[in-house]
PDB file of C-alpha atoms in Angstrom:
ATOM      1  CA  UNK K  30      77.747  15.021 109.621  1.00 72.00           C
ATOM      2  CA  UNK K  31      76.212  13.873 112.717  1.00 86.00           C
ATOM      3  CA  UNK K  32      72.897  15.768 111.675  1.00 88.00           C
ATOM      4  CA  UNK K  33      72.992  14.302 108.109  1.00 92.00           C
ATOM      5  CA  UNK K  34      73.263  10.921 109.249  1.00 94.00           C
ATOM      6  CA  UNK K  35      70.456  11.375 111.705  1.00 93.00           C
ATOM      7  CA  UNK K  36      68.081  12.833 109.350  1.00 93.00           C
ATOM      8  CA  UNK K  37      68.677   9.993 106.750  1.00 93.00           C
ATOM      9  CA  UNK K  38      68.161   7.513 109.678  1.00 94.00           C
ATOM     10  CA  UNK K  39      64.831   9.060 110.274  1.00 92.00           C
ATOM     11  CA  UNK K  40      63.944   9.254 106.692  1.00 91.00           C
ATOM     12  CA  UNK K  41      64.311   5.536 106.333  1.00 90.00           C
ATOM     13  CA  UNK K  42      61.821   5.341 108.970  1.00 89.00           C
ATOM     14  CA  UNK K  43      59.375   7.395 107.142  1.00 88.00           C
ATOM     15  CA  UNK K  44      60.231  10.818 108.623  1.00 91.00           C
ATOM     16  CA  UNK K  45      60.522  13.977 106.540  1.00 91.00           C
ATOM     17  CA  UNK K  46      61.965  17.253 107.038  1.00 92.00           C
ATOM     18  CA  UNK K  47      59.780  20.251 108.484  1.00 93.00           C
ATOM     19  CA  UNK K  48      61.929  22.991 109.795  1.00 89.00           C
ATOM     20  CA  UNK K  49      65.036  24.031 110.996  1.00 86.00           C
ATOM     21  CA  UNK K  50      66.809  26.802 113.513  1.00 83.00           C
ATOM     22  CA  UNK K  51      70.285  27.211 114.851  1.00 76.00           C
ATOM     23  CA  UNK K  52      71.044  28.961 118.081  1.00 70.00           C
ATOM     24  CA  UNK K  53      71.342  28.675 121.895  1.00 69.00           C
ATOM     25  CA  UNK K  54      69.247  26.182 123.605  1.00 71.00           C
ATOM     26  CA  UNK K  55      68.677  25.601 127.297  1.00 72.00           C
ATOM     27  CA  UNK K  56      70.523  22.292 127.546  1.00 68.00           C
ATOM     28  CA  UNK K  57      73.177  21.805 125.045  1.00 63.00           C
ATOM     29  CA  UNK K  58      74.447  25.495 124.173  1.00 68.00           C
ATOM     30  CA  UNK K  59      74.645  26.208 120.577  1.00 74.00           C
ATOM     31  CA  UNK K  60      72.874  23.704 118.595  1.00 76.00           C
ATOM     32  CA  UNK K  61      70.917  23.100 115.290  1.00 79.00           C
ATOM     33  CA  UNK K  62      67.498  22.062 115.724  1.00 84.00           C
ATOM     34  CA  UNK K  63      65.827  20.030 113.216  1.00 89.00           C
ATOM     35  CA  UNK K  64      62.033  18.951 113.071  1.00 91.00           C
ATOM     36  CA  UNK K  65      60.871  15.959 111.103  1.00 92.00           C
ATOM     37  CA  UNK K  66      57.402  14.663 111.207  1.00 92.00           C
ATOM     38  CA  UNK K  67      56.183  10.913 109.953  1.00 88.00           C
ATOM     39  CA  UNK K  68      53.615  11.286 107.103  1.00 75.00           C
ATOM     40  CA  UNK K  69      51.299   8.743 105.982  1.00 73.00           C
ATOM     41  CA  UNK K  70      52.806   6.402 103.288  1.00 65.00           C
ATOM     42  CA  UNK K  71      53.757   8.356  99.988  1.00 59.00           C
ATOM     43  CA  UNK K  72      53.881   5.565  97.445  1.00 61.00           C
ATOM     44  CA  UNK K  73      57.140   4.316  98.674  1.00 67.00           C
ATOM     45  CA  UNK K  74      59.083   7.325  97.985  1.00 75.00           C
ATOM     46  CA  UNK K  75      62.419   7.611  99.618  1.00 84.00           C
ATOM     47  CA  UNK K  76      64.230  10.952 100.686  1.00 92.00           C
ATOM     48  CA  UNK K  77      67.797  11.525 101.271  1.00 95.00           C
ATOM     49  CA  UNK K  78      69.049  14.649 103.103  1.00 96.00           C
ATOM     50  CA  UNK K  79      72.271  16.639 102.651  1.00 96.00           C
ATOM     51  CA  UNK K  80      73.680  18.986 105.059  1.00 94.00           C
ATOM     52  CA  UNK K  81      76.165  21.999 103.793  1.00 94.00           C
ATOM     53  CA  UNK K  82      77.747  24.266 106.251  1.00 88.00           C
ATOM     54  CA  UNK K  83      80.416  26.677 105.599  1.00 85.00           C
ATOM     55  CA  UNK K  84      81.553  30.289 106.436  1.00 81.00           C
ATOM     56  CA  UNK K  85      82.885  30.827 103.175  1.00 84.00           C
ATOM     57  CA  UNK K  86      80.298  31.838 100.263  1.00 85.00           C
ATOM     58  CA  UNK K  87      82.574  30.558  97.545  1.00 89.00           C
ATOM     59  CA  UNK K  88      82.425  27.189  99.076  1.00 91.00           C
ATOM     60  CA  UNK K  89      78.782  27.234  99.433  1.00 92.00           C
ATOM     61  CA  UNK K  90      78.398  28.262  95.959  1.00 94.00           C
ATOM     62  CA  UNK K  91      80.429  24.941  94.788  1.00 96.00           C
ATOM     63  CA  UNK K  92      78.884  22.753  97.207  1.00 96.00           C
ATOM     64  CA  UNK K  93      75.225  23.957  96.133  1.00 96.00           C
ATOM     65  CA  UNK K  94      76.162  23.354  92.347  1.00 96.00           C
ATOM     66  CA  UNK K  95      77.471  20.010  92.999  1.00 97.00           C
ATOM     67  CA  UNK K  96      74.176  18.917  95.100  1.00 97.00           C
ATOM     68  CA  UNK K  97      71.967  20.656  92.713  1.00 97.00           C
ATOM     69  CA  UNK K  98      73.477  18.769  90.010  1.00 96.00           C
ATOM     70  CA  UNK K  99      72.558  15.251  91.992  1.00 95.00           C
ATOM     71  CA  UNK K 100      69.303  16.433  92.162  1.00 96.00           C
ATOM     72  CA  UNK K 101      69.232  17.781  95.627  1.00 97.00           C
ATOM     73  CA  UNK K 102      66.490  20.441  96.266  1.00 96.00           C
ATOM     74  CA  UNK K 103      66.447  23.389  98.764  1.00 96.00           C
ATOM     75  CA  UNK K 104      64.520  22.840 101.994  1.00 96.00           C
ATOM     76  CA  UNK K 105      66.068  25.153 104.728  1.00 93.00           C
ATOM     77  CA  UNK K 106      68.610  27.146 105.960  1.00 91.00           C
ATOM     78  CA  UNK K 107      70.080  28.566 109.272  1.00 87.00           C
ATOM     79  CA  UNK K 108      73.157  29.884 111.021  1.00 82.00           C
ATOM     80  CA  UNK K 109      75.049  27.816 113.482  1.00 77.00           C
ATOM     81  CA  UNK K 110      77.795  28.454 115.733  1.00 72.00           C
ATOM     82  CA  UNK K 111      80.106  25.368 115.862  1.00 64.00           C
ATOM     83  CA  UNK K 112      82.733  24.731 118.343  1.00 64.00           C
ATOM     84  CA  UNK K 113      85.542  24.596 115.390  1.00 62.00           C
ATOM     85  CA  UNK K 114      84.022  26.473 112.427  1.00 56.00           C
ATOM     86  CA  UNK K 115      82.432  29.712 114.314  1.00 66.00           C
ATOM     87  CA  UNK K 116      79.282  30.941 112.967  1.00 74.00           C
ATOM     88  CA  UNK K 117      78.671  29.151 109.379  1.00 81.00           C
ATOM     89  CA  UNK K 118      75.545  29.313 107.221  1.00 84.00           C
ATOM     90  CA  UNK K 119      74.168  25.920 107.254  1.00 89.00           C
ATOM     91  CA  UNK K 120      71.735  24.525 104.162  1.00 93.00           C
ATOM     92  CA  UNK K 121      69.657  21.756 104.360  1.00 95.00           C
ATOM     93  CA  UNK K 122      68.966  19.702 101.114  1.00 97.00           C
ATOM     94  CA  UNK K 123      66.398  17.144 100.260  1.00 96.00           C
ATOM     95  CA  UNK K 124      66.560  14.353  97.090  1.00 96.00           C
ATOM     96  CA  UNK K 125      63.507  12.273  96.220  1.00 92.00           C
ATOM     97  CA  UNK K 126      64.551   9.035  94.558  1.00 84.00           C
ATOM     98  CA  UNK K 127      61.304   9.128  92.259  1.00 85.00           C
ATOM     99  CA  UNK K 128      62.017  12.591  90.944  1.00 84.00           C
ATOM    100  CA  UNK K 129      64.722  13.377  88.348  1.00 88.00           C
ATOM    101  CA  UNK K 130      64.861  17.199  88.347  1.00 93.00           C
ATOM    102  CA  UNK K 131      68.323  18.835  88.822  1.00 96.00           C
ATOM    103  CA  UNK K 132      68.886  22.230  89.871  1.00 97.00           C
ATOM    104  CA  UNK K 133      70.922  25.305  89.564  1.00 97.00           C
ATOM    105  CA  UNK K 134      71.659  27.507  92.639  1.00 97.00           C
ATOM    106  CA  UNK K 135      72.901  31.165  93.260  1.00 95.00           C
ATOM    107  CA  UNK K 136      74.140  32.386  96.265  1.00 92.00           C
ATOM    108  CA  UNK K 137      74.012  35.764  96.809  1.00 89.00           C
ATOM    109  CA  UNK K 138      75.940  37.556  99.644  1.00 86.00           C
ATOM    110  CA  UNK K 139      76.276  41.122 100.660  1.00 86.00           C
ATOM    111  CA  UNK K 140      76.259  43.570 103.572  1.00 84.00           C
ATOM    112  CA  UNK K 141      73.921  46.163 101.716  1.00 85.00           C
ATOM    113  CA  UNK K 142      70.176  45.519 101.278  1.00 83.00           C
ATOM    114  CA  UNK K 143      70.214  47.635  98.379  1.00 86.00           C
ATOM    115  CA  UNK K 144      72.723  45.736  96.324  1.00 88.00           C
ATOM    116  CA  UNK K 145      70.930  42.523  97.564  1.00 88.00           C
ATOM    117  CA  UNK K 146      67.627  43.584  96.007  1.00 90.00           C
ATOM    118  CA  UNK K 147      69.474  44.569  92.870  1.00 92.00           C
ATOM    119  CA  UNK K 148      71.194  41.063  92.528  1.00 91.00           C
ATOM    120  CA  UNK K 149      68.161  39.153  93.452  1.00 92.00           C
ATOM    121  CA  UNK K 150      66.271  41.116  90.806  1.00 93.00           C
ATOM    122  CA  UNK K 151      68.501  40.226  88.205  1.00 94.00           C
ATOM    123  CA  UNK K 152      68.685  36.430  88.995  1.00 94.00           C
ATOM    124  CA  UNK K 153      64.983  36.552  89.021  1.00 94.00           C
ATOM    125  CA  UNK K 154      64.996  37.869  85.508  1.00 96.00           C
ATOM    126  CA  UNK K 155      66.927  34.668  84.558  1.00 95.00           C
ATOM    127  CA  UNK K 156      64.344  32.587  86.051  1.00 96.00           C
ATOM    128  CA  UNK K 157      65.790  31.834  89.729  1.00 96.00           C
ATOM    129  CA  UNK K 158      63.340  31.722  92.355  1.00 96.00           C
ATOM    130  CA  UNK K 159      63.994  32.582  96.178  1.00 95.00           C
ATOM    131  CA  UNK K 160      64.759  29.828  98.737  1.00 95.00           C
ATOM    132  CA  UNK K 161      65.767  31.410 101.940  1.00 92.00           C
ATOM    133  CA  UNK K 162      67.697  34.104 103.468  1.00 90.00           C
ATOM    134  CA  UNK K 163      69.949  34.610 106.795  1.00 85.00           C
ATOM    135  CA  UNK K 164      72.003  36.971 108.162  1.00 81.00           C
ATOM    136  CA  UNK K 165      75.695  35.604 109.064  1.00 71.00           C
ATOM    137  CA  UNK K 166      79.084  36.567 109.576  1.00 66.00           C
ATOM    138  CA  UNK K 167      81.200  35.317 106.731  1.00 62.00           C
ATOM    139  CA  UNK K 168      84.769  34.933 106.143  1.00 60.00           C
ATOM    140  CA  UNK K 169      85.316  37.919 103.782  1.00 54.00           C
ATOM    141  CA  UNK K 170      82.401  40.087 104.242  1.00 56.00           C
ATOM    142  CA  UNK K 171      81.909  40.269 108.052  1.00 66.00           C
ATOM    143  CA  UNK K 172      77.895  40.410 108.501  1.00 79.00           C
ATOM    144  CA  UNK K 173      76.341  39.645 105.349  1.00 82.00           C
ATOM    145  CA  UNK K 174      72.786  38.849 103.984  1.00 84.00           C
ATOM    146  CA  UNK K 175      73.098  35.538 102.446  1.00 86.00           C
ATOM    147  CA  UNK K 176      70.168  34.520 100.182  1.00 91.00           C
ATOM    148  CA  UNK K 177      69.807  31.314  97.987  1.00 94.00           C
ATOM    149  CA  UNK K 178      67.913  31.301  94.870  1.00 95.00           C
ATOM    150  CA  UNK K 179      67.305  27.871  92.578  1.00 97.00           C
ATOM    151  CA  UNK K 180      65.871  27.080  89.235  1.00 96.00           C
ATOM    152  CA  UNK K 181      65.249  23.659  87.623  1.00 95.00           C
ATOM    153  CA  UNK K 182      67.743  22.713  84.861  1.00 89.00           C
TER     154      UNK K 182
END
């Protein structure tokens, strides 16, 4: 919640998300690092950010569905090791108040790359486009490849 608040505060000052990475940093232990940059005026557009973090793929799918219905678009994902939650998949979403598009998301998680390829091909035929991928330890599957696909509604 702190990262989400910081990103929204930076957005109010004209900054926009550029990239993210989770891991061990020299001074802070395990952290998620977000890069934001100030862009030239973009005709008064206002961006809002949402950060989702969980170990359970079913929870992430539910939260992505809710955020997509609110018009949030995928911008990045990483893996973060928190003190309380352990290793979690973190997804960053952005919403532009000038655009009214809503999205549908599909989260694919498997320990086998051949299964992932099959699943990605299936949802790709349904019009979903690839957003991002991480390898994470999830609650049920151990180490899994987690990919996120999106399509506009």
